[in-house]
Structures are given as C-alpha cells and as structure tokens.
Coordinates of C-alpha atoms in Angstrom, one line a residue:
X1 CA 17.7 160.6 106.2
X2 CA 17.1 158.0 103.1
X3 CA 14.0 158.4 101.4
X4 CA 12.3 156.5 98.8
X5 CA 10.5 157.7 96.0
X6 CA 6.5 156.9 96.6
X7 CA 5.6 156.8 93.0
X8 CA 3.4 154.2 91.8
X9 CA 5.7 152.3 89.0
X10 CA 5.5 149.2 87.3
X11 CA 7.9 146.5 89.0
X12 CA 10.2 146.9 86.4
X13 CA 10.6 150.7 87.0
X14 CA 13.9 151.7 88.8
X15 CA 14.0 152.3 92.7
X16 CA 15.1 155.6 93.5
X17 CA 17.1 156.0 96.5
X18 CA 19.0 159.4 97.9
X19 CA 21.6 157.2 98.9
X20 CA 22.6 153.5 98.6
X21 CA 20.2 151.6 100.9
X22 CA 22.0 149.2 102.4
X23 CA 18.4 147.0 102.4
X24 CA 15.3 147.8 100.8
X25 CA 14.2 146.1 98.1
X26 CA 18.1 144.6 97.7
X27 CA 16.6 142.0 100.0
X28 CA 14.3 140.7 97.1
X29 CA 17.4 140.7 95.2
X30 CA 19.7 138.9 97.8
X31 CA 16.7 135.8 97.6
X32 CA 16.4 136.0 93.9
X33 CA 20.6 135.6 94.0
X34 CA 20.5 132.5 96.0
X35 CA 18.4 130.8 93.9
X36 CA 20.1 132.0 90.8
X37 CA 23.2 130.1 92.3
X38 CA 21.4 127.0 92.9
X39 CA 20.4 127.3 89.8
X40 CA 23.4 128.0 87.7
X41 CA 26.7 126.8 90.1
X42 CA 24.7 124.5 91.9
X43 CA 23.5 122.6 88.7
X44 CA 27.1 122.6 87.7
X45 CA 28.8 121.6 90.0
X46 CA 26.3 118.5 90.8
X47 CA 26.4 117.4 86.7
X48 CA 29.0 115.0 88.0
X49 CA 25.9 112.6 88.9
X50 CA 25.2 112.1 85.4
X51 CA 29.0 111.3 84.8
X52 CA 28.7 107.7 84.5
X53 CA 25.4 107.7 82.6
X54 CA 26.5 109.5 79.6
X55 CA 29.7 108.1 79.7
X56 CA 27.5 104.1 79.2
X57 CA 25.1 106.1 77.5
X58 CA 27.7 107.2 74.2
X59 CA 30.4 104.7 75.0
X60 CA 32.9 107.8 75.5
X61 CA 35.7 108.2 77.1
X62 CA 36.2 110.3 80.7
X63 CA 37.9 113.1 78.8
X64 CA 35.3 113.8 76.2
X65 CA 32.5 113.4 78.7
X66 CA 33.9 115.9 81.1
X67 CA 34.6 118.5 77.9
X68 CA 30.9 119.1 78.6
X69 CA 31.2 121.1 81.4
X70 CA 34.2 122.3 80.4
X71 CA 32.9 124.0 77.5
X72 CA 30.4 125.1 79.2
X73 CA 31.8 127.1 82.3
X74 CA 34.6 128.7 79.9
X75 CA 31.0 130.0 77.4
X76 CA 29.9 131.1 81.2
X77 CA 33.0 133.3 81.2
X78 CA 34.0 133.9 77.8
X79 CA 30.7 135.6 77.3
X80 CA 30.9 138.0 80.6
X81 CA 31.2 141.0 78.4
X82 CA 28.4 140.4 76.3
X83 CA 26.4 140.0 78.9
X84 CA 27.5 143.6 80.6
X85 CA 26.4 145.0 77.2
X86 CA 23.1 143.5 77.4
X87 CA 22.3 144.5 80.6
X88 CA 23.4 148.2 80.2
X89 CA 21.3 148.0 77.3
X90 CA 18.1 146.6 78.0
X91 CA 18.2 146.1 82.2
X92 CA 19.1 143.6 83.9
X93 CA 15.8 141.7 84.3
X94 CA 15.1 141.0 80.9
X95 CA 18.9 140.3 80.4
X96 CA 18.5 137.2 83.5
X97 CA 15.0 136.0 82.1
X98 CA 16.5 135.9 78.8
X99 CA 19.1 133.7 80.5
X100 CA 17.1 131.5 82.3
X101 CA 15.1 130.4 79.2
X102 CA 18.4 129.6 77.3
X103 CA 19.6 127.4 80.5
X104 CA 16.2 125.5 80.5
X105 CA 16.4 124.9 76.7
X106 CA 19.9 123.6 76.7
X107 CA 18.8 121.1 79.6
X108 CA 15.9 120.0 78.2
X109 CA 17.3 119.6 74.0
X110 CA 20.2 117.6 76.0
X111 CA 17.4 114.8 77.3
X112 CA 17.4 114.4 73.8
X113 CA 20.8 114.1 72.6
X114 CA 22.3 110.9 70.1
X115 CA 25.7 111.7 71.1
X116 CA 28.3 114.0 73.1
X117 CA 28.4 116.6 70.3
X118 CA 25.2 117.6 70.8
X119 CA 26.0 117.9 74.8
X120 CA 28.7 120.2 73.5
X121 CA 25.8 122.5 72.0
X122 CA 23.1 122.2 74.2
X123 CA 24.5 122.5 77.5
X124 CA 28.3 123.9 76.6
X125 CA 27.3 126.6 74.6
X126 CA 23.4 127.0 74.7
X127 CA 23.0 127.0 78.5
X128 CA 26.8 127.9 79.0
X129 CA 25.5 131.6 77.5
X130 CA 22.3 131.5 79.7
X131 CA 24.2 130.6 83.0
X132 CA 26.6 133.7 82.3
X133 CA 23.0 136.0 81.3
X134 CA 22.0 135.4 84.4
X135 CA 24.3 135.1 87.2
X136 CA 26.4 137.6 86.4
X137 CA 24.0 140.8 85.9
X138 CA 22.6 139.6 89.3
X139 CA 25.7 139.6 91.6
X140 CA 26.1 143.3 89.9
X141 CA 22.9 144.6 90.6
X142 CA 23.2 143.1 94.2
X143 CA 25.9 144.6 95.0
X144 CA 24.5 148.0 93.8
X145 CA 21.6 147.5 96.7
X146 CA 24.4 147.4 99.9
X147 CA 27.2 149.2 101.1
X148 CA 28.4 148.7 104.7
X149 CA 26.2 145.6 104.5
X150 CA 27.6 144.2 100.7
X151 CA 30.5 141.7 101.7
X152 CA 28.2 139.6 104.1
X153 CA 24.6 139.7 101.7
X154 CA 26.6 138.5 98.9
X155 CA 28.3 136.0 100.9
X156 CA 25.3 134.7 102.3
X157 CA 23.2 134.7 99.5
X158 CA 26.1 132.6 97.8
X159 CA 25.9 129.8 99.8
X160 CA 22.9 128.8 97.5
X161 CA 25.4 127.0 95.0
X162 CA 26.3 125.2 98.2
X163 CA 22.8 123.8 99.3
X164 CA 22.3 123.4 96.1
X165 CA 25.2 120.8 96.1
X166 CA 23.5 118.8 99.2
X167 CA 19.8 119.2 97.7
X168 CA 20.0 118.0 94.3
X169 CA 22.8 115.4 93.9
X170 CA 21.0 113.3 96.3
X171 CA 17.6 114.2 94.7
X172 CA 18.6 113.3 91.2
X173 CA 20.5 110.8 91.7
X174 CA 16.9 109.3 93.5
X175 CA 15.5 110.0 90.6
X176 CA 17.2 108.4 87.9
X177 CA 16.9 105.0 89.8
X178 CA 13.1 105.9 89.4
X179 CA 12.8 107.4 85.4
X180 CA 16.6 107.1 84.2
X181 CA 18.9 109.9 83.1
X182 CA 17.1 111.4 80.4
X183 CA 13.7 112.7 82.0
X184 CA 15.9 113.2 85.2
X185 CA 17.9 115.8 83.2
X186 CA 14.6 117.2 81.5
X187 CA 13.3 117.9 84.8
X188 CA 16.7 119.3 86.0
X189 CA 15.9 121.5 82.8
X190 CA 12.0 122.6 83.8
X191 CA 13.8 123.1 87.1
X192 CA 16.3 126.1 85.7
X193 CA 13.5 127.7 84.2
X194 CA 12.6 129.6 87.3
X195 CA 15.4 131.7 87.0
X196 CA 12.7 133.7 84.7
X197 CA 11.1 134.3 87.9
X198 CA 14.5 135.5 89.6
X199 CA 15.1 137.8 86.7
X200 CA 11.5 139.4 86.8
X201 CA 12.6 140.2 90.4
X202 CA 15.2 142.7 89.5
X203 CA 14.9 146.3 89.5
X204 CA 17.4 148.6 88.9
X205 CA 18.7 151.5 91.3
X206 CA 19.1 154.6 90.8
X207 CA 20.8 157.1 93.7
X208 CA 19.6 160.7 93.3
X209 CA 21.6 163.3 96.2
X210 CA 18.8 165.3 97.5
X211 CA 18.7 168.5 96.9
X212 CA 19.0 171.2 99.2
X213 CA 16.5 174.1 98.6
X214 CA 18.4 177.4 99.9
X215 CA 16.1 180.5 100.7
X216 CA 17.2 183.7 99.9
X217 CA 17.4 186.1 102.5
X218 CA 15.5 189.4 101.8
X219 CA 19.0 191.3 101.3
X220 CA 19.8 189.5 98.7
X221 CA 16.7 189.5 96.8
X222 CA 16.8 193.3 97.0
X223 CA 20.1 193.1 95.6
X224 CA 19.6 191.0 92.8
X225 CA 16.6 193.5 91.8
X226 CA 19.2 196.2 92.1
X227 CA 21.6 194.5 89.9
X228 CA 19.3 193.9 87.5
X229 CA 17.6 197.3 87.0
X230 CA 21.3 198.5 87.1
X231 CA 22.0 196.2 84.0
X232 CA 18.7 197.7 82.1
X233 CA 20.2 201.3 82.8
X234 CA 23.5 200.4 81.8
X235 CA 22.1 198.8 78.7
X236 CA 19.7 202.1 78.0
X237 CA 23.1 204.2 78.9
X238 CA 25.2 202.6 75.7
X239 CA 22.2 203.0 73.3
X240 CA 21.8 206.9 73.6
X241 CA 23.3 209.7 73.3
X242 CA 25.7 211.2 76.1
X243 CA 23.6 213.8 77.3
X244 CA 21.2 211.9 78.8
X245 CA 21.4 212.2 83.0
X246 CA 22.7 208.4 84.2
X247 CA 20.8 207.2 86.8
X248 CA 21.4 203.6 88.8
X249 CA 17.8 203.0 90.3
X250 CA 14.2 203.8 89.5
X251 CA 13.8 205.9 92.6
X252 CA 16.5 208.6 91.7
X253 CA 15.2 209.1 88.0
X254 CA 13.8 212.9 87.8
X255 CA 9.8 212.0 86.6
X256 CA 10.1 213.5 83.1
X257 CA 13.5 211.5 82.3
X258 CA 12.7 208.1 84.2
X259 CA 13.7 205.3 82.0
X260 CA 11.4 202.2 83.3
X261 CA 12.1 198.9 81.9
X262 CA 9.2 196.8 80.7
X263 CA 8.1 194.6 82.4
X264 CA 8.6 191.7 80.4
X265 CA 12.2 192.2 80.2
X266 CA 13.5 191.5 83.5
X267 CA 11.0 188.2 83.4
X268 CA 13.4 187.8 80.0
X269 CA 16.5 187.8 81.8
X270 CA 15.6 186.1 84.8
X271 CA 15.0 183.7 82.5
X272 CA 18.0 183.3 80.6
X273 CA 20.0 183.7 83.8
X274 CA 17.9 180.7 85.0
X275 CA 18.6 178.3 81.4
X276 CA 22.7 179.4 81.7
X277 CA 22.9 178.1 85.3
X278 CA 20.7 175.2 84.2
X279 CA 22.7 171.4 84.3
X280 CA 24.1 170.1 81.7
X281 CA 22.6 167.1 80.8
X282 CA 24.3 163.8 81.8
X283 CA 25.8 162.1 79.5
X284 CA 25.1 158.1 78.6
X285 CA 26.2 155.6 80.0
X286 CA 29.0 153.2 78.1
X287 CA 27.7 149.7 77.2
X288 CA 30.8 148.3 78.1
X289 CA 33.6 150.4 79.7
X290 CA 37.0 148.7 78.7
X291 CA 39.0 152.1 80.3
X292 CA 39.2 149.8 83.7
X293 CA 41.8 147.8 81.7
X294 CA 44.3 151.0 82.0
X295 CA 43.7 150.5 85.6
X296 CA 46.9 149.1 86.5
X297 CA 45.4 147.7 90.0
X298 CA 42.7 146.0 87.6
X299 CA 44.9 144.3 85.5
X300 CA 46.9 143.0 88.6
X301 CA 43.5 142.5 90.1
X302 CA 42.4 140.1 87.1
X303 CA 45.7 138.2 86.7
X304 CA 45.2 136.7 90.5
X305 CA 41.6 135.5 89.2
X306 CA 43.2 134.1 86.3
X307 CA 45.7 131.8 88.1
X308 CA 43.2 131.3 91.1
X309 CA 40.8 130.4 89.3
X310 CA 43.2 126.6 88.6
X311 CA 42.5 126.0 92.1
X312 CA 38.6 126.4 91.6
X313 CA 37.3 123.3 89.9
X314 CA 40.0 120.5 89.9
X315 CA 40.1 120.0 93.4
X316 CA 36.5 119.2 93.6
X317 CA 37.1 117.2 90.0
X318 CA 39.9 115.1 91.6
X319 CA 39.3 114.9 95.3
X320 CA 37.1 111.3 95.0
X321 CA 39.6 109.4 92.7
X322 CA 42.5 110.4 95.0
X323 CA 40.8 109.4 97.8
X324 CA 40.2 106.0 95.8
X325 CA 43.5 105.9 95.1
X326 CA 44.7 105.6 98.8
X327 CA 42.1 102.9 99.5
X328 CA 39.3 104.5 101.1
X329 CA 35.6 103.5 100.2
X330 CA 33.2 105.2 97.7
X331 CA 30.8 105.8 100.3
X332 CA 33.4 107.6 102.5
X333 CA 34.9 109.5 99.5
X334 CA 31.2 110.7 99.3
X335 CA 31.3 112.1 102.7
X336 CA 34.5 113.7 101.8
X337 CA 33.1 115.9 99.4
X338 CA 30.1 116.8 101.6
X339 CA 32.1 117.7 104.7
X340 CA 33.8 120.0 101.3
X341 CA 30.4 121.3 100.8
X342 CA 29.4 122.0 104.7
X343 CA 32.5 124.0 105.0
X344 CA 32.3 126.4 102.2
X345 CA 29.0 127.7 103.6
X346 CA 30.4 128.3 106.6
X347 CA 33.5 130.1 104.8
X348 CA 31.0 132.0 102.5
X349 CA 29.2 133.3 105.6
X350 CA 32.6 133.8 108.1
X351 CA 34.3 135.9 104.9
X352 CA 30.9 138.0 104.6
X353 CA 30.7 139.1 108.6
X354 CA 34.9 139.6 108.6
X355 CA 34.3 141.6 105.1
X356 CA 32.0 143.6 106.8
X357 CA 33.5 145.3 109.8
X358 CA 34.5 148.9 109.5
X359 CA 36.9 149.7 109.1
X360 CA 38.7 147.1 107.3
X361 CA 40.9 147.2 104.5
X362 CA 39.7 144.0 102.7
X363 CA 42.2 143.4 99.7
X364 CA 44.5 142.5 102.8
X365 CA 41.8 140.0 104.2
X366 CA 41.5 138.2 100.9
X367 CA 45.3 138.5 100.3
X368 CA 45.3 136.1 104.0
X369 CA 42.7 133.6 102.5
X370 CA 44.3 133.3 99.5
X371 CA 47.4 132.4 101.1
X372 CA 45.6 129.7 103.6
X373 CA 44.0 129.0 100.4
X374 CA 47.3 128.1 98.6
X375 CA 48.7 125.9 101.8
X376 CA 45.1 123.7 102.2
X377 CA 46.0 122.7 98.4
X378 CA 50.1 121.6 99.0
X379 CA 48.8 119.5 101.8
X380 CA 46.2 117.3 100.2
X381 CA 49.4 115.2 98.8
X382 CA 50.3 114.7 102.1
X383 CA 47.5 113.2 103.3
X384 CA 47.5 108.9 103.5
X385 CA 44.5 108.1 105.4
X386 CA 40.4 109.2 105.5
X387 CA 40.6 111.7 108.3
X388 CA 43.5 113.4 106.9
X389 CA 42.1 113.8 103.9
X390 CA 38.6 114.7 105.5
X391 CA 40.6 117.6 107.7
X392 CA 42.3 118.7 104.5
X393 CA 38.8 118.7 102.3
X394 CA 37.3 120.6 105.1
X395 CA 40.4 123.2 105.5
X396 CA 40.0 123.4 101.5
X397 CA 36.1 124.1 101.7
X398 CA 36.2 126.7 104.3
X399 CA 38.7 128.8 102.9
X400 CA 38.0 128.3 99.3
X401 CA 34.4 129.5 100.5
X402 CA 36.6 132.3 101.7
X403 CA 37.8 133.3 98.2
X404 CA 34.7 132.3 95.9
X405 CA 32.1 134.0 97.8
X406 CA 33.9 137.6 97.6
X407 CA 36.6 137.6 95.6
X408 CA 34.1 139.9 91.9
X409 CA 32.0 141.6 94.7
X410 CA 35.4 143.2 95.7
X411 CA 35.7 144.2 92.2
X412 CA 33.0 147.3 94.0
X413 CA 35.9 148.3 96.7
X414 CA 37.3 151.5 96.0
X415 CA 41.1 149.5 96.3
X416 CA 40.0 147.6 93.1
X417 CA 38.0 149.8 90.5
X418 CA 34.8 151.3 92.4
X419 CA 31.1 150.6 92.4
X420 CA 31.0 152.9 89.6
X421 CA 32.6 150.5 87.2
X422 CA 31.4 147.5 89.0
X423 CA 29.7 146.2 86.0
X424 CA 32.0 146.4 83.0
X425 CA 35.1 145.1 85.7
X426 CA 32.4 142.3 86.4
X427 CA 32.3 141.4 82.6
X428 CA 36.0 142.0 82.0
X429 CA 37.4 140.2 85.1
X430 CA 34.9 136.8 84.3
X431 CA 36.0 136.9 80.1
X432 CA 39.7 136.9 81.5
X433 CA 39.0 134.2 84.1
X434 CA 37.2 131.8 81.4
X435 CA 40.8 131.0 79.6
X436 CA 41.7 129.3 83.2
X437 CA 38.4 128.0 83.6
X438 CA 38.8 126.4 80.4
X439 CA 41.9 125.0 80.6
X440 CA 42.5 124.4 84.4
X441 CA 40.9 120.7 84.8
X442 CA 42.2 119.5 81.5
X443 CA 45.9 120.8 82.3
X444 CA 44.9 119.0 85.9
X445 CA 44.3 115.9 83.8
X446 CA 47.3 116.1 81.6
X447 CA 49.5 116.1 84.6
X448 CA 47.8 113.1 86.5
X449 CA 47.8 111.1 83.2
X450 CA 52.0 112.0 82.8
X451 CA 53.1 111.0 86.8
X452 CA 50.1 108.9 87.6
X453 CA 49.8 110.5 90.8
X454 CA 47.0 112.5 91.5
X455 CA 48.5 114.4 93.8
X456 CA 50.0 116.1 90.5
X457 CA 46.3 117.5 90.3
X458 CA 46.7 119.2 93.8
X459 CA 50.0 120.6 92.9
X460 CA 49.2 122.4 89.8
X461 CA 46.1 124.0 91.3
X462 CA 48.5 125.3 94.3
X463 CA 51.2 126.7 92.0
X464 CA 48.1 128.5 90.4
X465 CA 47.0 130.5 93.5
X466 CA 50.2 131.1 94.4
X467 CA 50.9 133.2 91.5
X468 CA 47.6 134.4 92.7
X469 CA 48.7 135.6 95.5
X470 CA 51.1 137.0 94.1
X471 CA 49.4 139.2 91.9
X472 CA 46.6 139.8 94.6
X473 CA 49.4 141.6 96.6
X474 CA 50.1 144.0 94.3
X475 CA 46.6 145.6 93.7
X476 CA 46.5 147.9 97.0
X477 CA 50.2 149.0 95.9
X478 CA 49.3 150.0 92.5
X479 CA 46.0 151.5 93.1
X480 CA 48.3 153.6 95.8
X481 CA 50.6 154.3 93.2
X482 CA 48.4 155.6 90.6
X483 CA 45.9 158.1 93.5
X484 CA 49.6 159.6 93.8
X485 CA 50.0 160.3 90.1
X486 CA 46.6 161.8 90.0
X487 CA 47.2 164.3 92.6
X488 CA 50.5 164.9 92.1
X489 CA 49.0 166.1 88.5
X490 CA 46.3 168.4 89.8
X491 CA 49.2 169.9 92.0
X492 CA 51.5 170.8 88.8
X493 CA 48.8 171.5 86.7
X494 CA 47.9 175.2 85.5
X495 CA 47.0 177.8 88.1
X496 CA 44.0 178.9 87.4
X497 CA 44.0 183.2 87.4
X498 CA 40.7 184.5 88.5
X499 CA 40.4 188.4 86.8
X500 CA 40.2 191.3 89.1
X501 CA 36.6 191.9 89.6
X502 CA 35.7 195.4 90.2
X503 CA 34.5 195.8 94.4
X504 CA 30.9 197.7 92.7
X505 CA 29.1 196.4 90.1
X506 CA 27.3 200.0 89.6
X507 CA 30.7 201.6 89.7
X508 CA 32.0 199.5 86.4
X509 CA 28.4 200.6 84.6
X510 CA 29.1 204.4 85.8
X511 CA 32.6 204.2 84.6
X512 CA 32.2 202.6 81.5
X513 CA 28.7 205.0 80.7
X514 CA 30.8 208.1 81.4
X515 CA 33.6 206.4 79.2
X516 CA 31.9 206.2 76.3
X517 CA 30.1 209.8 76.8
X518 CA 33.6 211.2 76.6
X519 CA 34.1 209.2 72.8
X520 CA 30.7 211.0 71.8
X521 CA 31.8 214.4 72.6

C-alpha cells in the first residue's frame, strides 16, 4: 500500500512517496509540462510567422534570418548539462522559474532590436538558455512522478508544443495586422513569462521503502539478555585472577561470589551495539553524472539522437517551399503543415498508450517508428501533387509524433540507463543532440542551394535517421552484452569464506576463561 507523508510543508518541500506513484501530485506536473511546451517548442516552432517581418524589417537575407533560431535551439541543447547541474543543485523549480524569466527577457529586449545581431543575443542565446532551464528539468521530474503510466503522461502532456502550433500562429499572425511585429513579439514575450508559474509548480520526489518493524519474540529477548550477561562474565573472567569460580548467568552465582553487572553497563552496550548496526549515511548526490557515457548502450543510445535529430526540424523548414515548388497554393501549403500538426498529436498520444502496455519491450517499438520514420521522409520526393504531398505530411506527422514525444523519456527504461540516471543522461543526451540541431537545417539548406531541388532537403534528413536506426538497434544488444559481463564478474570473483563459528557462544567464553586460567598457574 503507497502512502504519503501527511506533514504540513511548504509547496516547495519534496513529496515523499514509499514508492513511485504513478499519479499524485505528478498530475500537477503533467499540466505544468504542457504548458512549458507551448511555451518553449511551441513558441519555436511558430517563430516562422515573424519570418518575413524581420527579414523587411533588417533587409537580410533568408539565411541570416533563420540563424536566429538556429542559434537558439543548438544554446537549448548545448546548455543541457548545465542545466542538470542547476537543478541537482538548487531543485528543479527555481532552476524552471529562473528559465522562464530569461525566455521572457529575450522576447521582450528582441521587440527592441536595430538589427539581426541583436536577435542572435536576445533570443539565440538569452532565451535559447531559458528554454533549455526550463523544459528540460521538467520532462525529468515528470518522469520521476510515473512508472507503468510514464510513456503515455509524457506523451500526452507533449502534445502542448502541438496546440501550441494551431493556437498561436494564427493568433499572432492576427495580431500583427492589428499592432505590427514588434509589440506582437513583446507580448509573445509577457506570454512566456508564465513559465515562472510552471516552475513554482514543481516539487521534487523523494521514494522512501517502508520499513518493516519486526517484533522480537520473547525467546529471543531472553537470549540476547543471556548473551549479554555472558559477555560481562567473560569480560570479569579475563580481568581476575584464575581462582575465581566462572559462572555464565546471575542465577547460578553462589551469594557471596555473585558478580552483578551495573546497571548502566548493559544500557552501555546496548547502546553501542545499536550505533554499529546504525546506516551509514548516504552519500550525495553527483551534480552531473558523466559515468553513463561508459555506458556503451548510452553512447549507442545518443548517436541515433544525434543523426535523428536531422530529420527533426528541416522537414517542417522545407515542407511549404517544396510544396511551392510543385505549384500548389500558399493557402493549401498552409493546410499542409496543419494536417502535419493534427497528426503528431495523435502520434504523441498513439506512442504513449502502445508505450504503456506491459509488458512491452519498448526500444523495439521505437526501433519500428524510427524506421516508418525514415520511409515517410524518402517518399516526400516522390510526391507531385497536393494530396500526395498532404498523405506524405500526415504519414511524417504521425510518426515523427511517434519519435519526439518518447524518444529522452526512454532515456528512464532500464534498456537505456535507468531512472536512476535519468537526469544527467537527460543533460548528456540533449548537449550531444544540439551539434545536429545546429547544423541540420543549414546542411538542409546547403544541399537545396547545390541541386536546386528541394527534395535534396528530404533526402538528407532520411539518410540522417537511417543511421539512426541504425544505432537505435544496437542499444538493447549492448545493454545485453554488458548485464552479461557484470554477472559473469560476480560469478569469478572471490569466494567469500565465512570462519567457523563456534555452535555455543558460552562454550567459546568457558574455553577461553579456562585457557587463560591455565597461563596463570
């Protein structure tokens, strides 16, 4: 039976749980992490609406405008294991308010910026650092709240990056027509800043195993009396002379000779026996464990999120200038990347309930999605016309919702590293992804500039998950490999040879007192 310790805390206090909950106040946290996707993703992903603007705005060109969020999604990553330190440090909460005031300053400095420099600082690097402060500790802490239940919360509470799509692009795109770009993007900017809320939201778990009180039956309580006015005799035996009559228990002690202890001293030793089979206490928790990179199923496991992550952003980047490309209207190539948008939630949310059927072994699952993955992405060259591209965008959404939505809380599955190192993998596996993250649109954009074809786009970001896949494949091998190694250790390692223990305790004091009465003489 779970129980919950009924102690009046502040909110920031930790929840204390016998085991993990599976519910509880993870619920808060499951609503707190669908905002703080709108919020972070959602924002991101619907920057394109401001595309145009700056671009007029600065007379730029399309490559230095889109830097902007190029910079900032590889700060998102880059600064992953800075922001596992923080949290281990100071909590998470303060660690995701922290982060939701930098994402609201960034926003709201850029409303003021002269050129696309300063759109490099404010929102690449300044609310770059807050979106990885606070999405990142979140998902962790999440995922700390559920168990059976963790693949389909996470999923679901996910799909906020994908509302968020629908909600604001529409909404500021509305309102730019009505107070231009600028205040549109300072109140994007006031927007972000109820991440602070989200953050003050969090509190941490901690699961305490309950305790099972033994009582002692009354033989043994006589016998540990026994035992222990046999140690005070043998004690009194080795500090006198031989001649003195040895004697194992107060009752067979003549009255002139009886040797009583006193009665402090068996308090004494009760009490040192009771500070020796005290537990030692637990040692402190690292700030940032980098041991999961000898982790050989790790390292395979952050190699497919490298290449994977290709496949990410560019399709989304390039799926309304193809679709341009073969003719089709800017209202349809809209509807394009909504039915995208429609189908990822639904992918999120499939990917969550599969993920969460016992049992399951779910590095296979997301091996399969990968793969569909991988074949949505060779066949958007092929299509020539809207509704082949439409069924390709929607085949793309769902499974890429697949992927996106699970693919670091898997980082918690035994298979990969374990809950137990759930949030230093977290900060490693995102700092490793932020190189592709980085460079996957503009090696996209190299490509399409070299063929003009932007189905060169498309083919790049499959190659990418394919080597994904790849490395995907070998994680369940090499996590297999290495639980053999381990046992295969403890079975060759040193046999440990228990001494012969004597069958009587009060025979080994009698021995040993008659022993040394034989020296005397």
């Amino acid at each position: 039976k779970m129980t919950v310790k009924a102690v009046k805390m502040p909110c920031t206090a930790p929840n204390v749980y016998t085991k993990v909950p599976d519910g509880g106040w993870g619920w808060t946290i499951a609503f707190a992490f669908f905002f703080v996707e709108a919020l972070t993703y959602g924002i991101i992903k619907s920057f394109g609406v401001f595309f145009n603007d700056l671009r007029e705005s600065f007379d730029e060109t399309n490559s230095r405008i889109s830097w902007i969020i190029s910079i900032c999604v590889f700060v998102q990553a880059f600064t992953a294991p800075l922001s596992t330190i923080l949290s281990n440090r100071f909590g998470h909460h303060l660690v995701v308010m922290a982060g939701g005031v930098l994402i609201s300053t960034g926003m709201v400095i850029a409303s003021f910026a002269c050129s696309v420099v300063d759109m490099y600082i404010t929102i690449g690097v300044i609310s770059g650092l807050g979106y990885c402060l606070s999405f990142l500790p979140t998902v962790t802490i999440l995922s700390q709240y559920f168990d059976k239940r963790r693949s389909l919360v996470t999923a679901v509470a996910s799909t906020g990056e994908c509302f968020a799509v629908f909600s604001f692009a529409p909404a500021i795109t509305a309102l730019k027509e009505q107070i231009g770009w600028r205040y549109s993007l300072l109140s994007v900017g006031v927007l972000q800043l109820s991440v602070v809320i989200c953050g003050s939201l969090l509190r941490p778990i901690i699961i305490k195993e309950q305790e099972e009180v033994k009582v002692q039956p009354p033989e043994e309580i006589t016998e540990t009396k026994y035992m222990l006015e046999n140690e005070q005799t043998r004690t009194s035996i080795e500090s006198i002379d031989s001649g003195v009559e040895i004697t194992t228990s107060p009752s067979n002690v003549p009255g002139n000779t009886k040797a009583e202890p006193k009665s402090e001293e068996p308090k004494e030793q009760v009490q040192i026996l009771s500070d020796n089979n005290s537990t030692p206490p637990e040692p402190k928790n690292k700030l940032l464990d980098f041991s999961v990179m000898r982790d050989y199923s790790f390292i395979c496991y952050a190699l497919f999120g490298l290449f994977a992550t290709l496949g990410f952003f560019a399709p989304s980047l390039y799926i309304i200038p193809l679709s341009l490309s073969l003719g089709i209207s800017k209202d349809h190539s809209a509807y394009i990347l909504s039915a995208m948008a429609i189908a990822e939630v639904f992918g999120r949310i499939s990917a969550g309930w599969v993920l969460n059927k016992e049992p399951i072994r779910k590095i296979y699952i997301e091996l399969i999605c990968v793969v569909l993955l991988s074949v949505a992405l060779f066949a958007f060259p092929f299509a020539s016309e809207f509704w082949g591209l439409m069924t390709c965008s929607i085949f793309f959404g769902f499974m890429l919702g697949t992927v996106a939505g699970t693919h670091i809380p898997l980082l918690a599955e035994d298979d990969v590293v374990g809950i137990a190192k759930m949030s230093s993998a977290a900060g490693v596996y995102v700092f490793i992804q932020s190189f592709a993250g980085l460079a996957g649109p503009p090696l996209a954009g190299v490509l399409v500039d070299t063929t003009h074809n932007y189905s060169s786009a498309f083919y790049s970001c499959a190659a990418g998950m394919v080597l994904g896949a790849v490395f995907l494949s070998l994680v369940r091998p090499c996590k297999a490999g290495l639980c053999r190694r381990q046992q295969q250790c403890v079975e060759e390692g040193a046999v440990v040879v228990l001494p012969d223990l004597p069958d009587d305790f009060i025979e080994m004091d009698i021995t040993k007192a008659e022993n040394s009465g034989k020296v005397s003489n």
